[in-house]
Amino acid sequence: MVIGDGPPPDAAIDPKLYRTYGMVPRVRTSSRNDILDAALQVVDAEGGADLTYDSVAKQAGLTKAGLMYHFPSKEDMMIAVIEHVLTRWRSELEAELGVPLEETTLAERVRAFVTFAGEGGVTRGEFVIFFETLRRPALAGPCRQYLQQWFGFGPSTDPTPLMLTWFAANGMWIAEATGIVEINAAQRTALVDAMLRMVGGDER
Amino acid sequence: MVIGDGPPPDAAIDPKLYRTYGMVPRVRTSSRNDILDAALQVVDAEGGADLTYDSVAKQAGLTKAGLMYHFPSKEDMMIAVIEHVLTRWRSELEAELGVPLEETTLAERVRAFVTFAGEGGVTRGEFVIFFETLRRPALAGPCRQYLQQWFGFGPSTDPTPLMLTWFAANGMWIAEATGIVEINAAQRTALVDAMLRMVGGDER
């Protein structure tokens, strides 16, 4: 192991070692991502458990101290999990758009969201994290920033068609992620087509 | 106090007294409703706390033992809170319909739901309870029964317009209850009108 390239093995057990020797820990992304995926699996499971150091450490195959090395407070961990969810959503939406966010209109972003939401790919775990975060003001920052950046409905024009479509797309992924409804392939195609028509126009 | 009309004062402190004397407790509805309202206030508050015996007892002005007299297990309490929420929703929807549930069509029930959801009267606390319950299989029964009874979309006909409207109405109340969007009076009217048009027809 190259010194400085990720924590030495002991650091995963005792994060204080770093401070003792004045080292700055560099965490490998893959390991951090693995932990965040494990956290999602904890809430994703049937009868999903709450996110605690114990439940996440167990799912990730780490000691509690090893987990606390990555996330010194539970709030750090929660923020990281929601950022993890939002990063995936943003990259799916950007792939759908095919152009940088700054060059898009609200209508195009709503259309991309309809397609993304219509794919049924949002997990129960992602739903739990998104809404758990929204209801905790201390954690809501990243969610609100994402919503404002992608779906900030201004007051200047009539927002009804776009807002209605956005509500419908949200209702659809939430209903699917929570298991309220099951949608077959034909229904999915018909729903997405109807939503895309609601956005209106093919102007770019 | 008339004997048998509600628990004697001591029973609120020690529910075992009932068993000792072989009495069957009769709980006054108002008191039970007050506790359930208090439980909603706990999760409704900014930065809403989790529903625990301690948080609910504190909000309701009861001792923990007094609360446990009403709800011997935390699961009993959670089921009662969701039933409390669903009872309110059902009675709002029934008032909107004006005729017994059995005499209504799915389209009429969706239309009633649009009006109810469009009033913006669902609280953050109700949202938290509804979705917390949905994600816990042991607690999900009452929610699924409500959804099946009111909004069971059968596979026989094309459900697209009704389902889409139902998704949009759900997306709207969820967005408002969680504070994702603010909707002014003109927007609200325009959104509800558009949703009612989506349900289509004025057939009864």
mmCIF file of N, CA and C in Angstrom, chain B residues 95-169:
data_model
loop_
_atom_site.group_PDB
_atom_site.id
_atom_site.type_symbol
_atom_site.label_atom_id
_atom_site.label_comp_id
_atom_site.label_asym_id
_atom_site.label_seq_id
_atom_site.Cartn_x
_atom_site.Cartn_y
_atom_site.Cartn_z
ATOM 1 N N ALA B 95 -67.779 13.197 2.198
ATOM 2 C CA ALA B 95 -68.499 14.466 2.177
ATOM 3 C C ALA B 95 -68.466 15.063 0.775
ATOM 4 N N GLU B 96 -67.310 14.891 0.114
ATOM 5 C CA GLU B 96 -67.142 15.409 -1.247
ATOM 6 C C GLU B 96 -68.086 14.696 -2.213
ATOM 7 N N LEU B 97 -68.220 13.376 -2.032
ATOM 8 C CA LEU B 97 -69.064 12.567 -2.918
ATOM 9 C C LEU B 97 -70.541 12.832 -2.684
ATOM 10 N N GLY B 98 -70.938 12.900 -1.424
ATOM 11 C CA GLY B 98 -72.336 13.153 -1.107
ATOM 12 C C GLY B 98 -73.237 11.933 -1.217
ATOM 13 N N VAL B 99 -72.694 10.807 -1.676
ATOM 14 C CA VAL B 99 -73.460 9.551 -1.725
ATOM 15 C C VAL B 99 -72.581 8.438 -1.135
ATOM 16 N N PRO B 100 -73.201 7.329 -0.711
ATOM 17 C CA PRO B 100 -72.393 6.251 -0.125
ATOM 18 C C PRO B 100 -71.353 5.710 -1.100
ATOM 19 N N LEU B 101 -70.219 5.334 -0.554
ATOM 20 C CA LEU B 101 -69.096 4.822 -1.339
ATOM 21 C C LEU B 101 -69.522 3.748 -2.334
ATOM 22 N N GLU B 102 -70.409 2.845 -1.887
ATOM 23 C CA GLU B 102 -70.799 1.684 -2.712
ATOM 24 C C GLU B 102 -71.521 2.122 -3.985
ATOM 25 N N GLU B 103 -72.090 3.325 -3.975
ATOM 26 C CA GLU B 103 -72.865 3.773 -5.132
ATOM 27 C C GLU B 103 -72.040 4.620 -6.096
ATOM 28 N N THR B 104 -70.741 4.677 -5.877
ATOM 29 C CA THR B 104 -69.913 5.570 -6.689
ATOM 30 C C THR B 104 -69.081 4.794 -7.700
ATOM 31 N N THR B 105 -68.663 5.501 -8.754
ATOM 32 C CA THR B 105 -67.734 4.924 -9.737
ATOM 33 C C THR B 105 -66.317 5.353 -9.378
ATOM 34 N N LEU B 106 -65.351 4.641 -9.961
ATOM 35 C CA LEU B 106 -63.956 4.998 -9.731
ATOM 36 C C LEU B 106 -63.681 6.439 -10.179
ATOM 37 N N ALA B 107 -64.283 6.819 -11.308
ATOM 38 C CA ALA B 107 -64.074 8.182 -11.817
ATOM 39 C C ALA B 107 -64.578 9.212 -10.805
ATOM 40 N N GLU B 108 -65.720 8.926 -10.182
ATOM 41 C CA GLU B 108 -66.260 9.867 -9.189
ATOM 42 C C GLU B 108 -65.355 9.934 -7.958
ATOM 43 N N ARG B 109 -64.795 8.791 -7.590
ATOM 44 C CA ARG B 109 -63.911 8.783 -6.408
ATOM 45 C C ARG B 109 -62.604 9.523 -6.713
ATOM 46 N N VAL B 110 -62.100 9.353 -7.926
ATOM 47 C CA VAL B 110 -60.881 10.088 -8.298
ATOM 48 C C VAL B 110 -61.169 11.590 -8.299
ATOM 49 N N ARG B 111 -62.361 11.954 -8.822
ATOM 50 C CA ARG B 111 -62.732 13.374 -8.862
ATOM 51 C C ARG B 111 -62.826 13.939 -7.432
ATOM 52 N N ALA B 112 -63.418 13.167 -6.525
ATOM 53 C CA ALA B 112 -63.500 13.614 -5.124
ATOM 54 C C ALA B 112 -62.104 13.771 -4.524
ATOM 55 N N PHE B 113 -61.213 12.862 -4.897
ATOM 56 C CA PHE B 113 -59.848 12.918 -4.374
ATOM 57 C C PHE B 113 -59.111 14.142 -4.901
ATOM 58 N N VAL B 114 -59.342 14.481 -6.166
ATOM 59 C CA VAL B 114 -58.717 15.678 -6.749
ATOM 60 C C VAL B 114 -59.123 16.912 -5.943
ATOM 61 N N THR B 115 -60.410 17.017 -5.658
ATOM 62 C CA THR B 115 -60.890 18.178 -4.911
ATOM 63 C C THR B 115 -60.293 18.210 -3.506
ATOM 64 N N PHE B 116 -60.301 17.047 -2.850
ATOM 65 C CA PHE B 116 -59.732 16.945 -1.495
ATOM 66 C C PHE B 116 -58.236 17.289 -1.516
ATOM 67 N N ALA B 117 -57.492 16.651 -2.422
ATOM 68 C CA ALA B 117 -56.046 16.885 -2.487
ATOM 69 C C ALA B 117 -55.755 18.333 -2.885
ATOM 70 N N GLY B 118 -56.653 18.911 -3.689
ATOM 71 C CA GLY B 118 -56.459 20.268 -4.167
ATOM 72 C C GLY B 118 -56.711 21.327 -3.116
ATOM 73 N N GLU B 119 -57.323 20.906 -2.013
ATOM 74 C CA GLU B 119 -57.581 21.875 -0.946
ATOM 75 C C GLU B 119 -56.341 22.145 -0.096
ATOM 76 N N GLY B 120 -55.324 21.331 -0.279
ATOM 77 C CA GLY B 120 -54.074 21.544 0.454
ATOM 78 C C GLY B 120 -54.206 21.313 1.945
ATOM 79 N N GLY B 121 -55.170 20.491 2.326
ATOM 80 C CA GLY B 121 -55.423 20.311 3.755
ATOM 81 C C GLY B 121 -54.711 19.143 4.396
ATOM 82 N N VAL B 122 -53.885 18.448 3.634
ATOM 83 C CA VAL B 122 -53.168 17.320 4.233
ATOM 84 C C VAL B 122 -51.907 17.848 4.919
ATOM 85 N N THR B 123 -51.710 17.454 6.160
ATOM 86 C CA THR B 123 -50.585 17.992 6.920
ATOM 87 C C THR B 123 -49.323 17.163 6.691
ATOM 88 N N ARG B 124 -48.211 17.785 7.031
ATOM 89 C CA ARG B 124 -46.936 17.079 6.987
ATOM 90 C C ARG B 124 -46.994 15.820 7.862
ATOM 91 N N GLY B 125 -47.613 15.958 9.037
ATOM 92 C CA GLY B 125 -47.717 14.820 9.949
ATOM 93 C C GLY B 125 -48.470 13.659 9.326
ATOM 94 N N GLU B 126 -49.558 13.979 8.611
ATOM 95 C CA GLU B 126 -50.331 12.923 7.956
ATOM 96 C C GLU B 126 -49.492 12.235 6.875
ATOM 97 N N PHE B 127 -48.732 13.048 6.141
ATOM 98 C CA PHE B 127 -47.835 12.465 5.140
ATOM 99 C C PHE B 127 -46.838 11.505 5.794
ATOM 100 N N VAL B 128 -46.225 11.970 6.871
ATOM 101 C CA VAL B 128 -45.205 11.153 7.541
ATOM 102 C C VAL B 128 -45.801 9.820 7.988
ATOM 103 N N ILE B 129 -46.985 9.879 8.602
ATOM 104 C CA ILE B 129 -47.629 8.664 9.107
ATOM 105 C C ILE B 129 -47.997 7.732 7.955
ATOM 106 N N PHE B 130 -48.609 8.298 6.916
ATOM 107 C CA PHE B 130 -49.066 7.480 5.794
ATOM 108 C C PHE B 130 -47.896 6.696 5.196
ATOM 109 N N PHE B 131 -46.791 7.387 4.941
ATOM 110 C CA PHE B 131 -45.684 6.721 4.257
ATOM 111 C C PHE B 131 -44.823 5.895 5.199
ATOM 112 N N GLU B 132 -44.737 6.306 6.436
ATOM 113 C CA GLU B 132 -44.032 5.471 7.404
ATOM 114 C C GLU B 132 -44.751 4.128 7.528
ATOM 115 N N THR B 133 -46.080 4.193 7.516
ATOM 116 C CA THR B 133 -46.874 2.974 7.658
ATOM 117 C C THR B 133 -46.736 2.089 6.415
ATOM 118 N N LEU B 134 -46.776 2.725 5.237
ATOM 119 C CA LEU B 134 -46.659 1.955 3.989
ATOM 120 C C LEU B 134 -45.356 1.185 3.899
ATOM 121 N N ARG B 135 -44.281 1.742 4.475
ATOM 122 C CA ARG B 135 -42.992 1.061 4.324
ATOM 123 C C ARG B 135 -42.764 -0.010 5.379
ATOM 124 N N ARG B 136 -43.710 -0.150 6.313
ATOM 125 C CA ARG B 136 -43.595 -1.200 7.332
ATOM 126 C C ARG B 136 -44.671 -2.250 7.067
ATOM 127 N N PRO B 137 -44.303 -3.383 6.502
ATOM 128 C CA PRO B 137 -45.307 -4.378 6.134
ATOM 129 C C PRO B 137 -46.263 -4.720 7.287
ATOM 130 N N ALA B 138 -45.754 -4.733 8.511
ATOM 131 C CA ALA B 138 -46.603 -5.120 9.638
ATOM 132 C C ALA B 138 -47.697 -4.088 9.902
ATOM 133 N N LEU B 139 -47.506 -2.860 9.409
ATOM 134 C CA LEU B 139 -48.452 -1.777 9.682
ATOM 135 C C LEU B 139 -49.259 -1.379 8.446
ATOM 136 N N ALA B 140 -48.928 -1.949 7.299
ATOM 137 C CA ALA B 140 -49.449 -1.420 6.031
ATOM 138 C C ALA B 140 -50.899 -1.811 5.751
ATOM 139 N N GLY B 141 -51.429 -2.764 6.482
ATOM 140 C CA GLY B 141 -52.776 -3.274 6.207
ATOM 141 C C GLY B 141 -53.841 -2.204 6.006
ATOM 142 N N PRO B 142 -54.067 -1.323 6.993
ATOM 143 C CA PRO B 142 -55.128 -0.321 6.844
ATOM 144 C C PRO B 142 -54.944 0.587 5.626
ATOM 145 N N CYS B 143 -53.692 0.968 5.324
ATOM 146 C CA CYS B 143 -53.432 1.824 4.157
ATOM 147 C C CYS B 143 -53.809 1.098 2.874
ATOM 148 N N ARG B 144 -53.365 -0.137 2.751
ATOM 149 C CA ARG B 144 -53.626 -0.877 1.508
ATOM 150 C C ARG B 144 -55.114 -1.136 1.336
ATOM 151 N N GLN B 145 -55.812 -1.378 2.448
ATOM 152 C CA GLN B 145 -57.248 -1.594 2.380
ATOM 153 C C GLN B 145 -57.950 -0.320 1.880
ATOM 154 N N TYR B 146 -57.540 0.815 2.437
ATOM 155 C CA TYR B 146 -58.098 2.101 1.996
ATOM 156 C C TYR B 146 -57.841 2.327 0.514
ATOM 157 N N LEU B 147 -56.597 2.098 0.085
ATOM 158 C CA LEU B 147 -56.243 2.342 -1.315
ATOM 159 C C LEU B 147 -57.001 1.412 -2.247
ATOM 160 N N GLN B 148 -57.137 0.133 -1.834
ATOM 161 C CA GLN B 148 -57.818 -0.836 -2.674
ATOM 162 C C GLN B 148 -59.298 -0.481 -2.800
ATOM 163 N N GLN B 149 -59.888 -0.054 -1.672
ATOM 164 C CA GLN B 149 -61.326 0.236 -1.653
ATOM 165 C C GLN B 149 -61.657 1.478 -2.480
ATOM 166 N N TRP B 150 -60.800 2.473 -2.368
ATOM 167 C CA TRP B 150 -61.092 3.740 -3.032
ATOM 168 C C TRP B 150 -60.491 3.850 -4.424
ATOM 169 N N PHE B 151 -59.279 3.318 -4.589
ATOM 170 C CA PHE B 151 -58.555 3.573 -5.840
ATOM 171 C C PHE B 151 -57.941 2.299 -6.410
ATOM 172 N N GLY B 152 -58.726 1.209 -6.400
ATOM 173 C CA GLY B 152 -58.258 -0.026 -7.023
ATOM 174 C C GLY B 152 -58.454 0.054 -8.528
ATOM 175 N N PHE B 153 -57.336 0.278 -9.247
ATOM 176 C CA PHE B 153 -57.435 0.401 -10.703
ATOM 177 C C PHE B 153 -57.431 -0.991 -11.307
ATOM 178 N N GLY B 154 -58.568 -1.419 -11.806
ATOM 179 C CA GLY B 154 -58.658 -2.752 -12.394
ATOM 180 C C GLY B 154 -57.913 -2.835 -13.713
ATOM 181 N N PRO B 155 -57.572 -4.044 -14.170
ATOM 182 C CA PRO B 155 -56.824 -4.211 -15.413
ATOM 183 C C PRO B 155 -57.730 -4.264 -16.645
ATOM 184 N N SER B 156 -59.055 -4.280 -16.457
ATOM 185 C CA SER B 156 -59.959 -4.578 -17.576
ATOM 186 C C SER B 156 -60.083 -3.423 -18.577
ATOM 187 N N THR B 157 -60.145 -2.205 -18.082
ATOM 188 C CA THR B 157 -60.295 -1.064 -18.992
ATOM 189 C C THR B 157 -58.993 -0.263 -19.027
ATOM 190 N N ASP B 158 -58.897 0.649 -19.980
ATOM 191 C CA ASP B 158 -57.705 1.501 -20.036
ATOM 192 C C ASP B 158 -57.724 2.456 -18.845
ATOM 193 N N PRO B 159 -56.809 2.282 -17.925
ATOM 194 C CA PRO B 159 -56.865 3.110 -16.727
ATOM 195 C C PRO B 159 -56.083 4.415 -16.855
ATOM 196 N N THR B 160 -55.526 4.689 -18.044
ATOM 197 C CA THR B 160 -54.560 5.789 -18.140
ATOM 198 C C THR B 160 -55.088 7.139 -17.631
ATOM 199 N N PRO B 161 -56.247 7.638 -18.136
ATOM 200 C CA PRO B 161 -56.641 8.985 -17.686
ATOM 201 C C PRO B 161 -56.886 9.062 -16.175
ATOM 202 N N LEU B 162 -57.570 8.056 -15.623
ATOM 203 C CA LEU B 162 -57.850 8.080 -14.186
ATOM 204 C C LEU B 162 -56.577 7.928 -13.362
ATOM 205 N N MET B 163 -55.725 7.006 -13.787
ATOM 206 C CA MET B 163 -54.500 6.757 -13.034
ATOM 207 C C MET B 163 -53.591 7.984 -13.061
ATOM 208 N N LEU B 164 -53.511 8.593 -14.238
ATOM 209 C CA LEU B 164 -52.670 9.776 -14.394
ATOM 210 C C LEU B 164 -53.176 10.912 -13.490
ATOM 211 N N THR B 165 -54.474 11.085 -13.460
ATOM 212 C CA THR B 165 -55.047 12.131 -12.619
ATOM 213 C C THR B 165 -54.785 11.824 -11.147
ATOM 214 N N TRP B 166 -54.941 10.558 -10.792
ATOM 215 C CA TRP B 166 -54.720 10.149 -9.412
ATOM 216 C C TRP B 166 -53.255 10.369 -9.015
ATOM 217 N N PHE B 167 -52.341 10.036 -9.922
ATOM 218 C CA PHE B 167 -50.913 10.301 -9.660
ATOM 219 C C PHE B 167 -50.677 11.791 -9.452
ATOM 220 N N ALA B 168 -51.291 12.605 -10.330
ATOM 221 C CA ALA B 168 -51.068 14.060 -10.253
ATOM 222 C C ALA B 168 -51.602 14.611 -8.937
ATOM 223 N N ALA B 169 -52.791 14.133 -8.525
ATOM 224 C CA ALA B 169 -53.375 14.626 -7.269
ATOM 225 C C ALA B 169 -52.521 14.199 -6.077
#
